[in-house]
Coordinates of C-alpha atoms and ligand atoms in Angstrom, one line a residue:
X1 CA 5.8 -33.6 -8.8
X2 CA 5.6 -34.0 -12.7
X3 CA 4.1 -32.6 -15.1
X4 CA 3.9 -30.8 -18.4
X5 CA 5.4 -27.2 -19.9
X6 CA 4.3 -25.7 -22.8
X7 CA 6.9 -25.8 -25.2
X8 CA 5.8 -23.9 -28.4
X9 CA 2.6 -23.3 -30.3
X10 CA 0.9 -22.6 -33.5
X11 CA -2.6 -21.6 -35.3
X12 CA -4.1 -21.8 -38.4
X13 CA -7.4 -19.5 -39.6
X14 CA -9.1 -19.6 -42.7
X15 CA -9.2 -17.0 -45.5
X16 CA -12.8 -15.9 -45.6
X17 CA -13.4 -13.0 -42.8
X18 CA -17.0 -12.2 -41.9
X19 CA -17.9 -8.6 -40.5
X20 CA -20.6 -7.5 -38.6
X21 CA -21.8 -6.3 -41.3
X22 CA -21.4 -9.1 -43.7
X23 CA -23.7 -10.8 -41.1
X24 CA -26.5 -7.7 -41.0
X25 CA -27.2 -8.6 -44.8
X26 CA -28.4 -12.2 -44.2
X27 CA -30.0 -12.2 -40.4
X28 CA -31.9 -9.4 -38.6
X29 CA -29.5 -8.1 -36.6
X30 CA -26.6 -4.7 -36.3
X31 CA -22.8 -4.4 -36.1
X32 CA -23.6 -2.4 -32.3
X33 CA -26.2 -5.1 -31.3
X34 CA -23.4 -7.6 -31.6
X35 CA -20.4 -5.7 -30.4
X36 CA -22.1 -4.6 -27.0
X37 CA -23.5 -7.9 -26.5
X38 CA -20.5 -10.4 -27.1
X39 CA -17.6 -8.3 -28.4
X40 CA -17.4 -9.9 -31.7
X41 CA -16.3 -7.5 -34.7
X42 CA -15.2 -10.5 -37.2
X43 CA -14.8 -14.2 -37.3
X44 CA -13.2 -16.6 -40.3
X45 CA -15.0 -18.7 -41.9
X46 CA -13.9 -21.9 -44.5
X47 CA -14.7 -21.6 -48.3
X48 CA -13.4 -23.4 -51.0
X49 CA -10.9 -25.8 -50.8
X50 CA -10.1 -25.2 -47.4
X51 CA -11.1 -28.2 -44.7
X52 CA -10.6 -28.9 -40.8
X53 CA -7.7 -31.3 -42.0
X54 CA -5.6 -28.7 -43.8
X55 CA -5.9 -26.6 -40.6
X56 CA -4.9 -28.6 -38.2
X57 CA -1.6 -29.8 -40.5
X58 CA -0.9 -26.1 -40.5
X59 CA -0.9 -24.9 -37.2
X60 CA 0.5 -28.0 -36.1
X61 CA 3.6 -27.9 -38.5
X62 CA 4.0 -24.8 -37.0
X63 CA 4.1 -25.8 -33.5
X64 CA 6.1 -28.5 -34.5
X65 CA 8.5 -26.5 -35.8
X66 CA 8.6 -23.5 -33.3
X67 CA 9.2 -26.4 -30.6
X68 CA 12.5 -28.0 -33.3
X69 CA 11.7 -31.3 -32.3
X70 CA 11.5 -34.0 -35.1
X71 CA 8.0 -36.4 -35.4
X72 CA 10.1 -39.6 -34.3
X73 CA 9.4 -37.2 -30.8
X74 CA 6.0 -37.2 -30.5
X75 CA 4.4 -39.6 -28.1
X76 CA 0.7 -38.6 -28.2
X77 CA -1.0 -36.8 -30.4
X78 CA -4.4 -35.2 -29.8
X79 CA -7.3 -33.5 -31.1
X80 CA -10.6 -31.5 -29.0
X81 CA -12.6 -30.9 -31.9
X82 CA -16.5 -32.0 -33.0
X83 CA -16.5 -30.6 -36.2
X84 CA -13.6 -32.9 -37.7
X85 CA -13.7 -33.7 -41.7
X86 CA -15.0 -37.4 -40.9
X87 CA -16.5 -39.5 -38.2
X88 CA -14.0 -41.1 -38.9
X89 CA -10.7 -41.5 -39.3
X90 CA -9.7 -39.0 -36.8
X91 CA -7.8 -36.2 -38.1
X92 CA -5.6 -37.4 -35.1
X93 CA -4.9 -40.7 -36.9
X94 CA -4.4 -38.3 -40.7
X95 CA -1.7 -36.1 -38.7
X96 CA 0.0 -39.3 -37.6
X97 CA 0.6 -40.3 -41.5
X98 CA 1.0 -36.6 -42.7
X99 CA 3.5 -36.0 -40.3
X100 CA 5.3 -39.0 -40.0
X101 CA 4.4 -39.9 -36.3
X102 CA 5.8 -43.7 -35.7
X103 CA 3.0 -45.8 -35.6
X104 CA 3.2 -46.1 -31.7
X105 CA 2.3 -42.3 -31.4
X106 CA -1.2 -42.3 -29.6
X107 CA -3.3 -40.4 -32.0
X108 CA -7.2 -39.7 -31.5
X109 CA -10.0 -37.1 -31.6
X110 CA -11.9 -36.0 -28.5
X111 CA -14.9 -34.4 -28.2
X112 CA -15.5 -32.2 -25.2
X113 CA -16.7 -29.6 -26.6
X114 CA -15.4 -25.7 -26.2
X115 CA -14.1 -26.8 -22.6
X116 CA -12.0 -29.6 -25.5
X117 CA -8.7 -28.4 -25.1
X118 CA -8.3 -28.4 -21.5
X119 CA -9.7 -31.9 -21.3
X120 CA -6.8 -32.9 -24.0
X121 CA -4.4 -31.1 -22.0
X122 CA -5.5 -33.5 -18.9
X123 CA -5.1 -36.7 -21.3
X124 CA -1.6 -35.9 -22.8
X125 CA -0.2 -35.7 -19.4
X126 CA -1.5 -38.8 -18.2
X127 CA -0.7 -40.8 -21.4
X128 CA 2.6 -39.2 -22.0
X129 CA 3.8 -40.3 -18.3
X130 CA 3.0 -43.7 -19.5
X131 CA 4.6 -43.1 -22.8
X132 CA 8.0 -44.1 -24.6
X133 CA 8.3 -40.2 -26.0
X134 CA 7.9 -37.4 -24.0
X135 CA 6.7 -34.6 -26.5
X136 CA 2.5 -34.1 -27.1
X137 CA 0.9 -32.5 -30.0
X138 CA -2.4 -31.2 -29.0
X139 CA -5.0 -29.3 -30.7
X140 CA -8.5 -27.4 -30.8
X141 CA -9.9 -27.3 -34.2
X142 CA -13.3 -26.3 -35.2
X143 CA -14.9 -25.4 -38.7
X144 CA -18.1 -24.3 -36.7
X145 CA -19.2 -22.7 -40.2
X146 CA -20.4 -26.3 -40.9
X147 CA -22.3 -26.6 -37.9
X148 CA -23.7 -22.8 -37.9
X149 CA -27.7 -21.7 -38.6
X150 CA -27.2 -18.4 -41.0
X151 CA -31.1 -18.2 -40.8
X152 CA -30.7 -17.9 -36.8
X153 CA -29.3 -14.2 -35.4
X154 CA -29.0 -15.5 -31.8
X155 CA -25.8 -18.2 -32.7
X156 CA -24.4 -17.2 -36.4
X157 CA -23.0 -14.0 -35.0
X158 CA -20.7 -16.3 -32.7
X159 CA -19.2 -18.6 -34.0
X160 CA -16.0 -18.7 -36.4
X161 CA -13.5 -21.3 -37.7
X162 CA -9.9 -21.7 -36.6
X163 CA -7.3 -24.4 -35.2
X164 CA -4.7 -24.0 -32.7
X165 CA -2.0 -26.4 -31.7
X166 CA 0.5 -26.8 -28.9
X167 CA 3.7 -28.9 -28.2
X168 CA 4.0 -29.8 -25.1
X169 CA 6.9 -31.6 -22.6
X170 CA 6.1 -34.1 -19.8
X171 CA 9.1 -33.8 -17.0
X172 CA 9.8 -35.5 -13.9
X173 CA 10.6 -32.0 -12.4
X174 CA 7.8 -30.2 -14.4
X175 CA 4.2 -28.8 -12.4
X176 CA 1.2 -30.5 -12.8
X177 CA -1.3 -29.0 -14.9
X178 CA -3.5 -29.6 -11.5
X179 CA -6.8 -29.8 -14.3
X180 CA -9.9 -29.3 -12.8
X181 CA -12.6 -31.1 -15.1
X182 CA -16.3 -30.8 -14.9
X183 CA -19.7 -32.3 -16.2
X184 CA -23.3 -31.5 -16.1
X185 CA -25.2 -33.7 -18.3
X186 CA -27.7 -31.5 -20.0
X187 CA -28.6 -32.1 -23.5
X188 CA -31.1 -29.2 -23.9
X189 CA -29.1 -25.7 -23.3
X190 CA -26.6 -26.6 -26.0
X191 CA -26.4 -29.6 -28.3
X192 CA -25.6 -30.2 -32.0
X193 CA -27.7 -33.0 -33.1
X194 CA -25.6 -36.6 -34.7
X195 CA -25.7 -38.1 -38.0
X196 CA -29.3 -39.6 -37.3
X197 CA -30.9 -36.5 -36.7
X198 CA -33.8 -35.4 -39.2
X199 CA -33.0 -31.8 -39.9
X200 CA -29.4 -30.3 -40.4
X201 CA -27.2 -30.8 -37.7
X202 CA -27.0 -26.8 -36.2
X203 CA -25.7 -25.4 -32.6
X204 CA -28.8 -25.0 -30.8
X205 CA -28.2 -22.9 -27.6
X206 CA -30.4 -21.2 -25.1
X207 CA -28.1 -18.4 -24.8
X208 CA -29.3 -16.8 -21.5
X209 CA -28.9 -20.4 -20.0
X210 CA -25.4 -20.6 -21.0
X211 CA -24.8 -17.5 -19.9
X212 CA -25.3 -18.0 -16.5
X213 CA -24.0 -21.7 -16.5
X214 CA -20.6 -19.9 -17.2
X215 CA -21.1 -16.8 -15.1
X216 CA -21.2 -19.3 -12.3
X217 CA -18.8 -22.6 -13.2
X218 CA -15.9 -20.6 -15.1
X219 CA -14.5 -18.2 -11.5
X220 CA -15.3 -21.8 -9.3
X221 CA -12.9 -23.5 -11.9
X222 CA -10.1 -21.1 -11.6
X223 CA -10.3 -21.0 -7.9
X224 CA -10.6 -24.5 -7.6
X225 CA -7.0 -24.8 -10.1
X226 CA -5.5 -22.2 -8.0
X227 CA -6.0 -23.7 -4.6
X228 CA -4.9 -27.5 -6.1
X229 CA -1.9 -26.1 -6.8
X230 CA -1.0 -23.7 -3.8
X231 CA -1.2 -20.6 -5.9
X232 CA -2.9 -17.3 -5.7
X233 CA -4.8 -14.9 -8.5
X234 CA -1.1 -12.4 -8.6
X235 CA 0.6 -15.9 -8.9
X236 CA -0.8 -16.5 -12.6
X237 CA 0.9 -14.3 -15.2
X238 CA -1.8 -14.8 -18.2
X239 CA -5.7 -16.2 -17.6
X240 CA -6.7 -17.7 -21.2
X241 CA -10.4 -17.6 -21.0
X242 CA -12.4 -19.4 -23.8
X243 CA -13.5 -16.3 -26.3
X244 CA -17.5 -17.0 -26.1
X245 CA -18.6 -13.7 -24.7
X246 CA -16.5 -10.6 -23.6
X247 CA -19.6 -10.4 -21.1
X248 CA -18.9 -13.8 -19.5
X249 CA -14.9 -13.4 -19.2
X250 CA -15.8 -9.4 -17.6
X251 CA -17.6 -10.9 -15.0
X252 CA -15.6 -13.7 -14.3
X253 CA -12.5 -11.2 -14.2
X254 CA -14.6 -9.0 -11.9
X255 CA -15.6 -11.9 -9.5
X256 CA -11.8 -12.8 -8.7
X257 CA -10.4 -9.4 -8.9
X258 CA -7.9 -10.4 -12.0
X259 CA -6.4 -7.4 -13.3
X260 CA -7.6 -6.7 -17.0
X261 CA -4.2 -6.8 -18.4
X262 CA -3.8 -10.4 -17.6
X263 CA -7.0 -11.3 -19.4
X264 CA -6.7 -9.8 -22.8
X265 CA -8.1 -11.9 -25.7
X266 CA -8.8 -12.3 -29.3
X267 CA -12.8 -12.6 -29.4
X268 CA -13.2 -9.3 -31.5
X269 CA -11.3 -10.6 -34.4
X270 CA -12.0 -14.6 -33.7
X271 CA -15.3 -15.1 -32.3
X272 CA -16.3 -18.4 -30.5
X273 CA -14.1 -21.3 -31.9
X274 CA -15.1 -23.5 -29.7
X275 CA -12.2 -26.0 -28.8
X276 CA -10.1 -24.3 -30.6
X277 CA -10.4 -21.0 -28.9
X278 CA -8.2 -21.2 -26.1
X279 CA -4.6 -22.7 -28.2
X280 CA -5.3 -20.1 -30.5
X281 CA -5.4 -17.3 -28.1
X282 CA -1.9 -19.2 -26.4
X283 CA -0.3 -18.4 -29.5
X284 CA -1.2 -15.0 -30.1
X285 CA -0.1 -14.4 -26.4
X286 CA 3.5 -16.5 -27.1
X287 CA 3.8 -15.1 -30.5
X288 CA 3.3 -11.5 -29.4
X289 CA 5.5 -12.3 -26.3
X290 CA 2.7 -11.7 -24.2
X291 CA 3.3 -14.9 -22.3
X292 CA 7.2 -15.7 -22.0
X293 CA 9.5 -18.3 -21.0
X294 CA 9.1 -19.2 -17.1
X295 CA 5.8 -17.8 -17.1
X296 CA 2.2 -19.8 -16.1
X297 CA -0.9 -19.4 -18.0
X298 CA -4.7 -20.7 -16.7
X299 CA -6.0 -22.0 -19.1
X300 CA -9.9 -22.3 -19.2
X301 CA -13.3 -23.6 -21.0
X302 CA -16.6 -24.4 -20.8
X303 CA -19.4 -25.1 -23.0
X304 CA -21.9 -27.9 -24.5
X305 CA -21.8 -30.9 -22.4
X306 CA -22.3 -28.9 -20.0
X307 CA -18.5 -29.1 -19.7
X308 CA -15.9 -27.1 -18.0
X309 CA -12.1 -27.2 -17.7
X310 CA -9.4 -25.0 -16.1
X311 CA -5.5 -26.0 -16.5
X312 CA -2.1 -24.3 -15.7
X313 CA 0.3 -24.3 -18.1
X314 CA 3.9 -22.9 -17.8
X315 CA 6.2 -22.0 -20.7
X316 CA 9.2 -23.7 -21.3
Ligands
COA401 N1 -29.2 -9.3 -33.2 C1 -30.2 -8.5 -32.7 N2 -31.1 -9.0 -31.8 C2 -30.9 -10.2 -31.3 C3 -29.9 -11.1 -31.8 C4 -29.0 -10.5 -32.8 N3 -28.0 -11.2 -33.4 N4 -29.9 -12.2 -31.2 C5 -30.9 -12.2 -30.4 N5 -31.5 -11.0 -30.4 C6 -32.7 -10.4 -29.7 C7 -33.5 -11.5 -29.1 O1 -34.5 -12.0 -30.1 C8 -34.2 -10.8 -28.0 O2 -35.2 -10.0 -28.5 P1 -36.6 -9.8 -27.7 O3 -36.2 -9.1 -26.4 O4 -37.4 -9.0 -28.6 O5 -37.2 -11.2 -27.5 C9 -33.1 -9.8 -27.5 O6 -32.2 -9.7 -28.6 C10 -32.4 -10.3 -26.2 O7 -32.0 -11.7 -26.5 P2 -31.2 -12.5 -25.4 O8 -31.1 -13.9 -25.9 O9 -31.8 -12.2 -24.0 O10 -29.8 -11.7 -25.5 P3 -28.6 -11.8 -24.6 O11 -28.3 -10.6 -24.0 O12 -28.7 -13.0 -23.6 O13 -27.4 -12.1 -25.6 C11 -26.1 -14.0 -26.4 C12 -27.5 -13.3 -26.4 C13 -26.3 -15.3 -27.2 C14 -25.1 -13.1 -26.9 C15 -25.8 -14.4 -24.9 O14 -26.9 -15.0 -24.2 C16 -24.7 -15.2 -24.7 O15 -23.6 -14.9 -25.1 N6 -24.8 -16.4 -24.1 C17 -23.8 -17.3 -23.9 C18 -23.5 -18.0 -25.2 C19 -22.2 -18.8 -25.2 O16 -21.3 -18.4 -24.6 N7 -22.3 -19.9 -26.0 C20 -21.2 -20.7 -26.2 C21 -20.8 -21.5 -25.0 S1 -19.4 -22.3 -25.4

């Protein structure tokens, strides 16, 4: 068996924080209409002078430096994001300069959505098994403040801005992630229109749709990654659950019997972050020594696409 462990992690949030409240003065909506509904109390959002790039070389810097290894050790280097500063470059390809990753370092951006960081977990094991270095950089980033409606009540109150980054090892000896990776074209739930669209490019989302596309595909996910890899619900010391909806990750906890304390999150002080939800929630868990050395995470996502993605990770 090989595989990868988590080695160290890092985040990076903007300034700006928007309340409930902050949100009441521009849309038609109230601080307890959003708490009961999707445990939000505040998200971040980007201002002035502060971009996606910046982000990203924070949190991973700090990763980077958490984990002591030097950039001559990085092999691969990826981003899950949709909301990157250009079509291109990918910020990928800016870390790789910024950071001083040799040129052979495999650097891109992938777009997978909010289920973006699993899928990137998936890729850096399979490239770095065929790569010189063994160590993977690997991020979610979102500025979904760019891509946000503030005229629409049912998606501003979601979605906030953040990055989170993780090193990770590939090992001869180490577990599989054992990914389970998923796909449902449907372009109509929840979609962000491209550069050739006419109006601005906003999240548009049915939300009861999505609702129940995750009620149902996010408990099949974890089973399915717990029976690939011979393991059962007690055997999994933290379940990372993409922050969209406390409602969603209730349920799903419910469903599979997981015992509350192995599912706490962030949502009430991130909202959704998209891809970058689930790394930033691994490094509140490692940084508060919520998830320790030896222990296994399952990590998992789901959004537009539809996508969805679950992953174990263990920490080094
Ligand atoms: N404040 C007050 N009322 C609001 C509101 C807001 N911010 N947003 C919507 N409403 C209203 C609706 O207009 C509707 O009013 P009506 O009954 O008069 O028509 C009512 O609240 C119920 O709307 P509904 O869409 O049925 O609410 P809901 O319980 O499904 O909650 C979401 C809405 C978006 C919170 C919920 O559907 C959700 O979280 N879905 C999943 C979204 C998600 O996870 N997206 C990201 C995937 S990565």
């Amino acid at each position: 068996m090989n595989g990868l462990k988590l080695v160290s992690t890092g985040s990076a949030m903007p300034k700006g924080v928007v309340t409930n409240e902050d949100l009441t003065k521009i849309v038609d909506t109230s601080d307890e209409w959003i708490t009961t509904r999707t445990g939000i109390h505040t998200r971040r959002r980007c201002g002035e002078g502060e971009s996606h790039t910046q982000l990203c070389l924070a949190a991973a810097r700090q990763a980077l430096e958490r984990a002591g290894i030097a950039p001559e050790a990085v092999g691969v280097c990826l981003i899950a994001t949709f909301t990157g500063d250009h079509l291109n470059p990918a910020t990928a390809c800016i870390l790789q300069k910024e950071l001083g990753f040799p040129e052979d370092t495999v650097c891109f951006d992938l777009n997978a959505a909010c289920s973006g960081f699993v899928y990137a977990l998936h890729t850096a094991q399979c490239l770095l098994a065929a790569a010189p270095r063994k160590f993977g950089l690997v991020l979610g980033a979102e500025v979904l403040s760019r891509v946000t409606d503030y005229t629409d009540r049912s998606t501003c109150i979601l979605f906030g801005d953040g990055a989170g980054a993780a090193v990770v090892e590939w090992g001869e000896d180490y577990p599989s992630i054992h990914a389970v990776l998923g796909c449902r074209g449907d372009a109509d739930v929840l979609y962000t229109p491209g550069v050739n669209a006419e109006a601005p490019s906003y999240i548009h989302m049915e939300g009861q749709s999505v609702f129940r596309f995750a009620v149902e595909t996010v408990p099949r996910c974890i089973s399915q990654v717990l029976e690939q890899a011979g393991l059962g619900v007690e055997d999994v010391d933290r379940y990372v659950f993409h922050q969209a909806n406390q409602r969603i990750i209730d349920l799903a906890m419910r469903k599979l019997h997981l015992p509350p304390e192995k599912c706490t999150g962030n949502i009430a002080h991130t909202g959704n972050t998209s891809a970058a939800s689930v790394p930033l929630l691994l490094d509140e868990l490692v940084s508060t020594g919520a998830l320790r050395s030896g222990q296994r995470a399952l990590c998992v996502g789901f959004g537009a696409g539809l996508t969805w993605g679950g992953a174990l990770l263990e920490l080094k």
